[in-house]
Short mmCIF file of C-alpha atoms and ligand atoms in Angstrom, two decimals:
data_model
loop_
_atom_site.label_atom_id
_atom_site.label_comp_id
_atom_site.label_asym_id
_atom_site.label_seq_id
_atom_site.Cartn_x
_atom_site.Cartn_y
_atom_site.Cartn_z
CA UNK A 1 132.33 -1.83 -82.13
CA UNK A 2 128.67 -1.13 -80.68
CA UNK A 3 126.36 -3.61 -82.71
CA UNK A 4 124.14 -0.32 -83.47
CA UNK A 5 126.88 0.68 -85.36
CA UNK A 6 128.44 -2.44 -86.82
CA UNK A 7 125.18 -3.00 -88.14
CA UNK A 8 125.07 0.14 -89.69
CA UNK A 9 128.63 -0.33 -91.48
CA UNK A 10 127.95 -3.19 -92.92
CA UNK A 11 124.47 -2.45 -94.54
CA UNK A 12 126.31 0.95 -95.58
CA UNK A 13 128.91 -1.43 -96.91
CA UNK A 14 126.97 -3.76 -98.90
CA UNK A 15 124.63 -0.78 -99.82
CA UNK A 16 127.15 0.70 -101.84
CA UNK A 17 128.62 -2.81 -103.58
CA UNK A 18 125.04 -3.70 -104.75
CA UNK A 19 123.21 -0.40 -105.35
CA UNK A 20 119.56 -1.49 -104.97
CA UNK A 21 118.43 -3.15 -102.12
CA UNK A 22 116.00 -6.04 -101.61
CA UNK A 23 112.76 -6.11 -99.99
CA UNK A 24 112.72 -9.88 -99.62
CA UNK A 25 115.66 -11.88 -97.53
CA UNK A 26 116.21 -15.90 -98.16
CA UNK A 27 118.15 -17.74 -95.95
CA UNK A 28 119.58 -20.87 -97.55
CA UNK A 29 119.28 -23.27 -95.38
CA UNK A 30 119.78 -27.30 -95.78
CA UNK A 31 117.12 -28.31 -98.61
CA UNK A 32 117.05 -25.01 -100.17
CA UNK A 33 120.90 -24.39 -101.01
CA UNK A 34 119.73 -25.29 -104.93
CA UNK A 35 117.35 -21.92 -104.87
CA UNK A 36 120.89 -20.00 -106.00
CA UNK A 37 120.63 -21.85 -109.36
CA UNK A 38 117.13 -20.31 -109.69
CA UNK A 39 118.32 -16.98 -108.67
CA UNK A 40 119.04 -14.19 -111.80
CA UNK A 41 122.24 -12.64 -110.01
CA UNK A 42 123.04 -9.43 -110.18
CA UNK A 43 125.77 -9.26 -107.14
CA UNK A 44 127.62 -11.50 -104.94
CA UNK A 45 129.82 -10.67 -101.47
CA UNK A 46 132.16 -13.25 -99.64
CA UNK A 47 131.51 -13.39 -96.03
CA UNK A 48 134.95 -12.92 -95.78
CA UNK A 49 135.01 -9.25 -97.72
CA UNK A 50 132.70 -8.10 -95.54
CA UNK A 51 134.27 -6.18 -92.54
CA UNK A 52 132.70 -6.92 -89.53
CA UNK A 53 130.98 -9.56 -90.80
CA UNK A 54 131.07 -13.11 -89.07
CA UNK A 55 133.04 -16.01 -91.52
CA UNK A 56 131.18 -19.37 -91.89
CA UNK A 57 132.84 -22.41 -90.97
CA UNK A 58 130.52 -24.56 -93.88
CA UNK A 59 132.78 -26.76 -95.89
CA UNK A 60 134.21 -25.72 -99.19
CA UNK A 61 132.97 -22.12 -99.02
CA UNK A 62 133.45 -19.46 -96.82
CA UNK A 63 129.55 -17.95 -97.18
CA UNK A 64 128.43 -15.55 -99.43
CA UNK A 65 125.56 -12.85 -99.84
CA UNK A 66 123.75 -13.27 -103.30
CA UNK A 67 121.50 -10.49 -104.90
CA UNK A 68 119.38 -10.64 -107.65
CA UNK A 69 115.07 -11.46 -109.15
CA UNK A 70 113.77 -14.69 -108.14
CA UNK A 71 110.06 -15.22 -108.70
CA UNK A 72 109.89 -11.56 -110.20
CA UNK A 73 111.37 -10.03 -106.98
CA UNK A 74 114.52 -8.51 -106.15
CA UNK A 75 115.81 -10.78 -103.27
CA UNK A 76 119.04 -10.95 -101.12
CA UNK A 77 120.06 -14.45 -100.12
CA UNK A 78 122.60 -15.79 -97.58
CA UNK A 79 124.45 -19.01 -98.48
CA UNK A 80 126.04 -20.18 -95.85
CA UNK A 81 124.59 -19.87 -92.37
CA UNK A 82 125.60 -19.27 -88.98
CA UNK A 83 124.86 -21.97 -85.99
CA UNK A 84 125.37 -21.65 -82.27
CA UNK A 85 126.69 -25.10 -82.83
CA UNK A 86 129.80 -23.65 -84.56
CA UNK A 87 130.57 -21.84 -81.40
CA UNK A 88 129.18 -17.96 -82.80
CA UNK A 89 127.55 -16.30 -80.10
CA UNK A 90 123.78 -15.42 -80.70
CA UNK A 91 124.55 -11.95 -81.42
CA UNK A 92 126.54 -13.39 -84.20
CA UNK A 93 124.00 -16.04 -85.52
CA UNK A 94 121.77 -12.99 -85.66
CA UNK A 95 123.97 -10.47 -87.20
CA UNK A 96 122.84 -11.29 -91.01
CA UNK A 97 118.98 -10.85 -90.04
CA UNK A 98 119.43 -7.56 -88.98
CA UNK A 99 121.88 -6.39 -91.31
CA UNK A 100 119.05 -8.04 -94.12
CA UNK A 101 116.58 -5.40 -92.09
CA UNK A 102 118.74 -2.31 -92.39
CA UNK A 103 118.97 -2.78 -96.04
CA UNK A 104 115.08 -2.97 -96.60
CA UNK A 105 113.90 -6.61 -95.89
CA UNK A 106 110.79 -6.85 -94.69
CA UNK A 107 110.27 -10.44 -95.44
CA UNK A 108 112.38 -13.45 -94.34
CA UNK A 109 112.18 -16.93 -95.96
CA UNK A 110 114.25 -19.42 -94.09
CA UNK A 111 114.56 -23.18 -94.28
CA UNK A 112 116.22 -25.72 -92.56
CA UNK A 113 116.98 -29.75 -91.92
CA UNK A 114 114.67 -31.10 -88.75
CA UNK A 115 114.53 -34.86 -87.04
CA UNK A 116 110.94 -35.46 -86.91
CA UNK A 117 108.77 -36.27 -83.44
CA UNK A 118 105.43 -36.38 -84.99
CA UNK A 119 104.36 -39.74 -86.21
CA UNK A 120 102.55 -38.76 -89.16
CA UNK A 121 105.54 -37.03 -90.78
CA UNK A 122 108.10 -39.35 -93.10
CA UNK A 123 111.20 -38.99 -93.67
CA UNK A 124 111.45 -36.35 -97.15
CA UNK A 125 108.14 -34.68 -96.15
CA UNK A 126 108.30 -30.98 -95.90
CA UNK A 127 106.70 -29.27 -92.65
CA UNK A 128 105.68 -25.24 -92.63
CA UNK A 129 106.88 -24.35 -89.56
CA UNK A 130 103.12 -22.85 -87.67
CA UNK A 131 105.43 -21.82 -84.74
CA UNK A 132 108.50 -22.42 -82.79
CA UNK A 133 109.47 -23.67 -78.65
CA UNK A 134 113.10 -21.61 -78.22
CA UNK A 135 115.30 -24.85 -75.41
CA UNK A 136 118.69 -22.25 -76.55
CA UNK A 137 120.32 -21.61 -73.75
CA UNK A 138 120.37 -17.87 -74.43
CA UNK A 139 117.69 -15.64 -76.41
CA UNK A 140 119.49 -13.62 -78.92
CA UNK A 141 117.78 -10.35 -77.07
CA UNK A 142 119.32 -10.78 -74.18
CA UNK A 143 121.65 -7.54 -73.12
CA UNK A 144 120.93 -4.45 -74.35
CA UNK A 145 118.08 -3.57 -76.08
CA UNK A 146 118.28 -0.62 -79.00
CA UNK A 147 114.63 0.44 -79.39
CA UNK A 148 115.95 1.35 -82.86
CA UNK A 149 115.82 -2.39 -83.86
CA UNK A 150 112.65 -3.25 -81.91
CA UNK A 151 110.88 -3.18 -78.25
CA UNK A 152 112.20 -4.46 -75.55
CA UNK A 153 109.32 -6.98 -74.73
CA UNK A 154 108.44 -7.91 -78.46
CA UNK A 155 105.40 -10.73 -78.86
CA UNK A 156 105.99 -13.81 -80.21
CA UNK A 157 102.30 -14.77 -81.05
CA UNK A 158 102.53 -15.16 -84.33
CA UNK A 159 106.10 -15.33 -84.87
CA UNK A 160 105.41 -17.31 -88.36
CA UNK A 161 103.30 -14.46 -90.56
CA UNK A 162 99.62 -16.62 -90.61
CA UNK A 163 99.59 -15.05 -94.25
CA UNK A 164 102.81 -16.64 -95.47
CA UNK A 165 101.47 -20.14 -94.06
CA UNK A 166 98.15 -19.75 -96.36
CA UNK A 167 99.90 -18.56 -99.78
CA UNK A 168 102.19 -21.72 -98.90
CA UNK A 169 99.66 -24.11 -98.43
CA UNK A 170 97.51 -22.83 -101.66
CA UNK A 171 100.52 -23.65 -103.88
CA UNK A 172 100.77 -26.38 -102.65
CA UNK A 173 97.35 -27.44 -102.90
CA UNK A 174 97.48 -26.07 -106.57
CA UNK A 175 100.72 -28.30 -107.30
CA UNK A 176 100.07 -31.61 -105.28
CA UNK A 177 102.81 -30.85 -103.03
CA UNK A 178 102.45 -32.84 -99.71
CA UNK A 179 102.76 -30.00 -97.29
CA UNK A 180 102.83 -31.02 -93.57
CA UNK A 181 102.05 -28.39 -90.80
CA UNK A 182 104.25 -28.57 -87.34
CA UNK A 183 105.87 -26.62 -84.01
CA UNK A 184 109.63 -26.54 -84.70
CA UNK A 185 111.92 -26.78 -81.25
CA UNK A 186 114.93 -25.52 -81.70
CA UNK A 187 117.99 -27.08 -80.06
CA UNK A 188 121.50 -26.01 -79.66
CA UNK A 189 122.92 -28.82 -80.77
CA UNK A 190 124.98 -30.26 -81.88
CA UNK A 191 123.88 -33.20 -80.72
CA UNK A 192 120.68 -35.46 -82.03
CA UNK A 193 118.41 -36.37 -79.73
CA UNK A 194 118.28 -39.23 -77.52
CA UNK A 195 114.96 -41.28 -78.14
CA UNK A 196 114.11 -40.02 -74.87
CA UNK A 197 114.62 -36.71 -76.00
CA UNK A 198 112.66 -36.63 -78.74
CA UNK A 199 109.69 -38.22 -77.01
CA UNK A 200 110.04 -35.52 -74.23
CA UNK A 201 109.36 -32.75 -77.48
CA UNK A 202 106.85 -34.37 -78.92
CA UNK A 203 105.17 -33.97 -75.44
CA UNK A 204 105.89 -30.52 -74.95
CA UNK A 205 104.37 -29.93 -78.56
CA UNK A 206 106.63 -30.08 -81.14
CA UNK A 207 107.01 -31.72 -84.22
CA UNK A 208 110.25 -31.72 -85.73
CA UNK A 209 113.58 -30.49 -84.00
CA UNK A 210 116.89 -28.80 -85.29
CA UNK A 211 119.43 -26.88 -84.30
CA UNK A 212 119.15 -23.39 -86.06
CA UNK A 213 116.21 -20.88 -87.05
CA UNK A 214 114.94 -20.10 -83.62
CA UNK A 215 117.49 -17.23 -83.51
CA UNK A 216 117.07 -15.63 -86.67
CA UNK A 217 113.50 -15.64 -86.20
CA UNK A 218 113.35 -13.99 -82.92
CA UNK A 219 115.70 -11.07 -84.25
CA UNK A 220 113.17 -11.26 -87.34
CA UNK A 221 110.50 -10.46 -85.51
CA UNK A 222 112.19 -8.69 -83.19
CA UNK A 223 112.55 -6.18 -86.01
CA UNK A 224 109.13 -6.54 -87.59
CA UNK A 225 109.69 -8.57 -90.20
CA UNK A 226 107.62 -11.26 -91.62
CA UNK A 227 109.04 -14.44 -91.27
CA UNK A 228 108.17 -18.05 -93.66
CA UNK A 229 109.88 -21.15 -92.34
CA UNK A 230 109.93 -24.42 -93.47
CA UNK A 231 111.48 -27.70 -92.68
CA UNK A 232 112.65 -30.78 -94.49
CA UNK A 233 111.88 -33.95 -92.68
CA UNK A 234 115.28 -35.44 -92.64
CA UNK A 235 115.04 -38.37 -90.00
CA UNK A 236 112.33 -39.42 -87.61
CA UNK A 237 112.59 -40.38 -83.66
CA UNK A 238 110.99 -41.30 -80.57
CA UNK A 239 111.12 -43.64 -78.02
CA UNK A 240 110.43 -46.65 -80.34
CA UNK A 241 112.82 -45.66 -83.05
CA UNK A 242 116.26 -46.95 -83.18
CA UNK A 243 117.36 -45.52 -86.32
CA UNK A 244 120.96 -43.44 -86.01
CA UNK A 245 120.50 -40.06 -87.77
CA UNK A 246 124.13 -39.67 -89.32
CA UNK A 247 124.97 -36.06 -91.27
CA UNK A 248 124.92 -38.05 -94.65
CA UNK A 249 121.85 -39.23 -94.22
CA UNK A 250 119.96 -36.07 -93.18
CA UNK A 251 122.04 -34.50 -96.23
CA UNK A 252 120.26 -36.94 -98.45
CA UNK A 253 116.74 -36.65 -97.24
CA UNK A 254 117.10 -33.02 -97.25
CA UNK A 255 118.83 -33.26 -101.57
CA UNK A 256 115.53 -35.14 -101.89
CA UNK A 257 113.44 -32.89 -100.82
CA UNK A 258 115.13 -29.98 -102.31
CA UNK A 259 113.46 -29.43 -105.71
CA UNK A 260 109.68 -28.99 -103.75
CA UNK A 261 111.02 -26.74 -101.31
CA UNK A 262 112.81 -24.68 -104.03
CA UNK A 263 109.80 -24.21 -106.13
CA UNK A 264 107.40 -23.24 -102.88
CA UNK A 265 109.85 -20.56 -102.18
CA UNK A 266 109.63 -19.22 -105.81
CA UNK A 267 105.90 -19.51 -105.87
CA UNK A 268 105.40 -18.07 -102.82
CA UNK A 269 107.49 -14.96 -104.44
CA UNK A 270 105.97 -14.91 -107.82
CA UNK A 271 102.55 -14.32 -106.33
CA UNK A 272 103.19 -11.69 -103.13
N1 HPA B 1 117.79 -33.42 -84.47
C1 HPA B 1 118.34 -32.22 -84.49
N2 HPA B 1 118.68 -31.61 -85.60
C2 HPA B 1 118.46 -32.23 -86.76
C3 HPA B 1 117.89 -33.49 -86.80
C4 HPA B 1 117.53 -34.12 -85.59
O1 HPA B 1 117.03 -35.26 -85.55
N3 HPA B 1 117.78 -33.84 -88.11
C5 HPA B 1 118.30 -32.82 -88.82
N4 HPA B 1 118.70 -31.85 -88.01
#
């Protein structure tokens, strides 16, 4: 099916299941999967029920689309995300961002796990994402463009709403939340870095490095929307680093983190 219209189905689809539709979209990314249990839901969707839709490969559930008031707003969360590493093609990765715009969203939270470069960051800290370097091998825009969804050419210049990054870093001023700042590269993964690696992206500017968000966040903004992103410091490397990043580790870091990423995000919603 055309995407135009497979992105039209689906909204239509999930339009009619929930009735309302949000103006805020979350995705639930490593260190914010606990934000459900501070959702009130109203609706839920399996991946799975959703024709057209893409089914995640996460263990023990198949993905699921969650409605309902966080911080006093009506929101629309994805748990359950899609990676190039999985072997989804970009359009795919980026199919639940634009569905989230058809249905309203004009503002994307999204969070995710990152190995950090920069040497002031620890592993646990949390790190607003000020801006992103894309090293995918493909942009998600590539192919066709539908001026319906956005431009062509769209800027990237400030592809993290400047806005966003200041209500973020007031709440956390106001609740002693240590809040680092830092360029995200995003990676296809899925691979860690070699120390060489991550000394050659600390270089070229970045701070921390993972292997998701870059696509949503160019079909985000792509689309106008506002995007918030934040990463939890999971692991740190460079050249002088011999620590091996192992999936249960970064899960750890990230469970630590969890509860001060959780209550930014609900903050952040409470007061916009
Ligand atoms: N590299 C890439 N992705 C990651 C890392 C990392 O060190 N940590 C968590 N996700």
């Amino acid at each position: 099916m055309e995407m135009l219209e497979n992105i039209r189905t689906i909204a239509a689809f999930i339009k009619e299941k929930v009735g309302k539709t949000p103006e805020y979209g979350i995705i639930l990314g490593t260190g914010l999967g606990d934000l459900v249990n501070h959702i009130e839901i109203t609706a839920e969707i399996d991946y799975k029920d959703i024709p057209g839709f893409p089914v995640s490969t996460v263990e023990g559930h198949s993905g699921r689309l969650i409605f309902g008031n966080l911080g006093g707003k009506y929101v629309m969360a994805m748990q359950g995300r899609f990676h190039y590493y999985e072997g989804y093609d970009m359009k795919q990765v980026t199919l639940p961002v634009r569905v989230m715009k058809q249905l309203g969203v004009e503002t994307l939270f999204v969070s995710n796990a990152a190995g950090g470069m920069n040497k002031e960051f620890r592993v646990g800290d949390v790190m607003i994402i000020t801006d992103h370097i894309n090293l995918f091998p493909e942009n998600p825009l590539r192919g066709r463009n539908y001026e319906e969804l956005g431009p062509r050419f769209p800027a990237m210049t400030e592809a993290y709403n400047h806005d966003l990054i200041a209500l973020a870093d007031k709440v956390a001023a106001e609740s002693d939340i240590r809040l680092m700042h830092g360029v995200y590269v995003g990676t296809p993964g899925p691979t860690f870095e070699t120390p060489a690696e991550y000394e050659y992206f600390r270089i070229i500017g970045g701070d921390a490095v993972g292997m998701s968000t870059v696509p949503e966040v160019i079909v985000a903004n792509h689309g106008g929307m506002k995007v918030f992103g934040v990463s939890v410091i999971t692991d740190l490397g460079g050249k002088d680093i011999t620590d091996v990043p192992t999936h249960e580790e970064v899960q750890k870091a990230a469970m630590k983190a969890q509860p001060v990423m959780c209550s930014l995000i609900e903050e952040m919603l409470r007061r916009l």
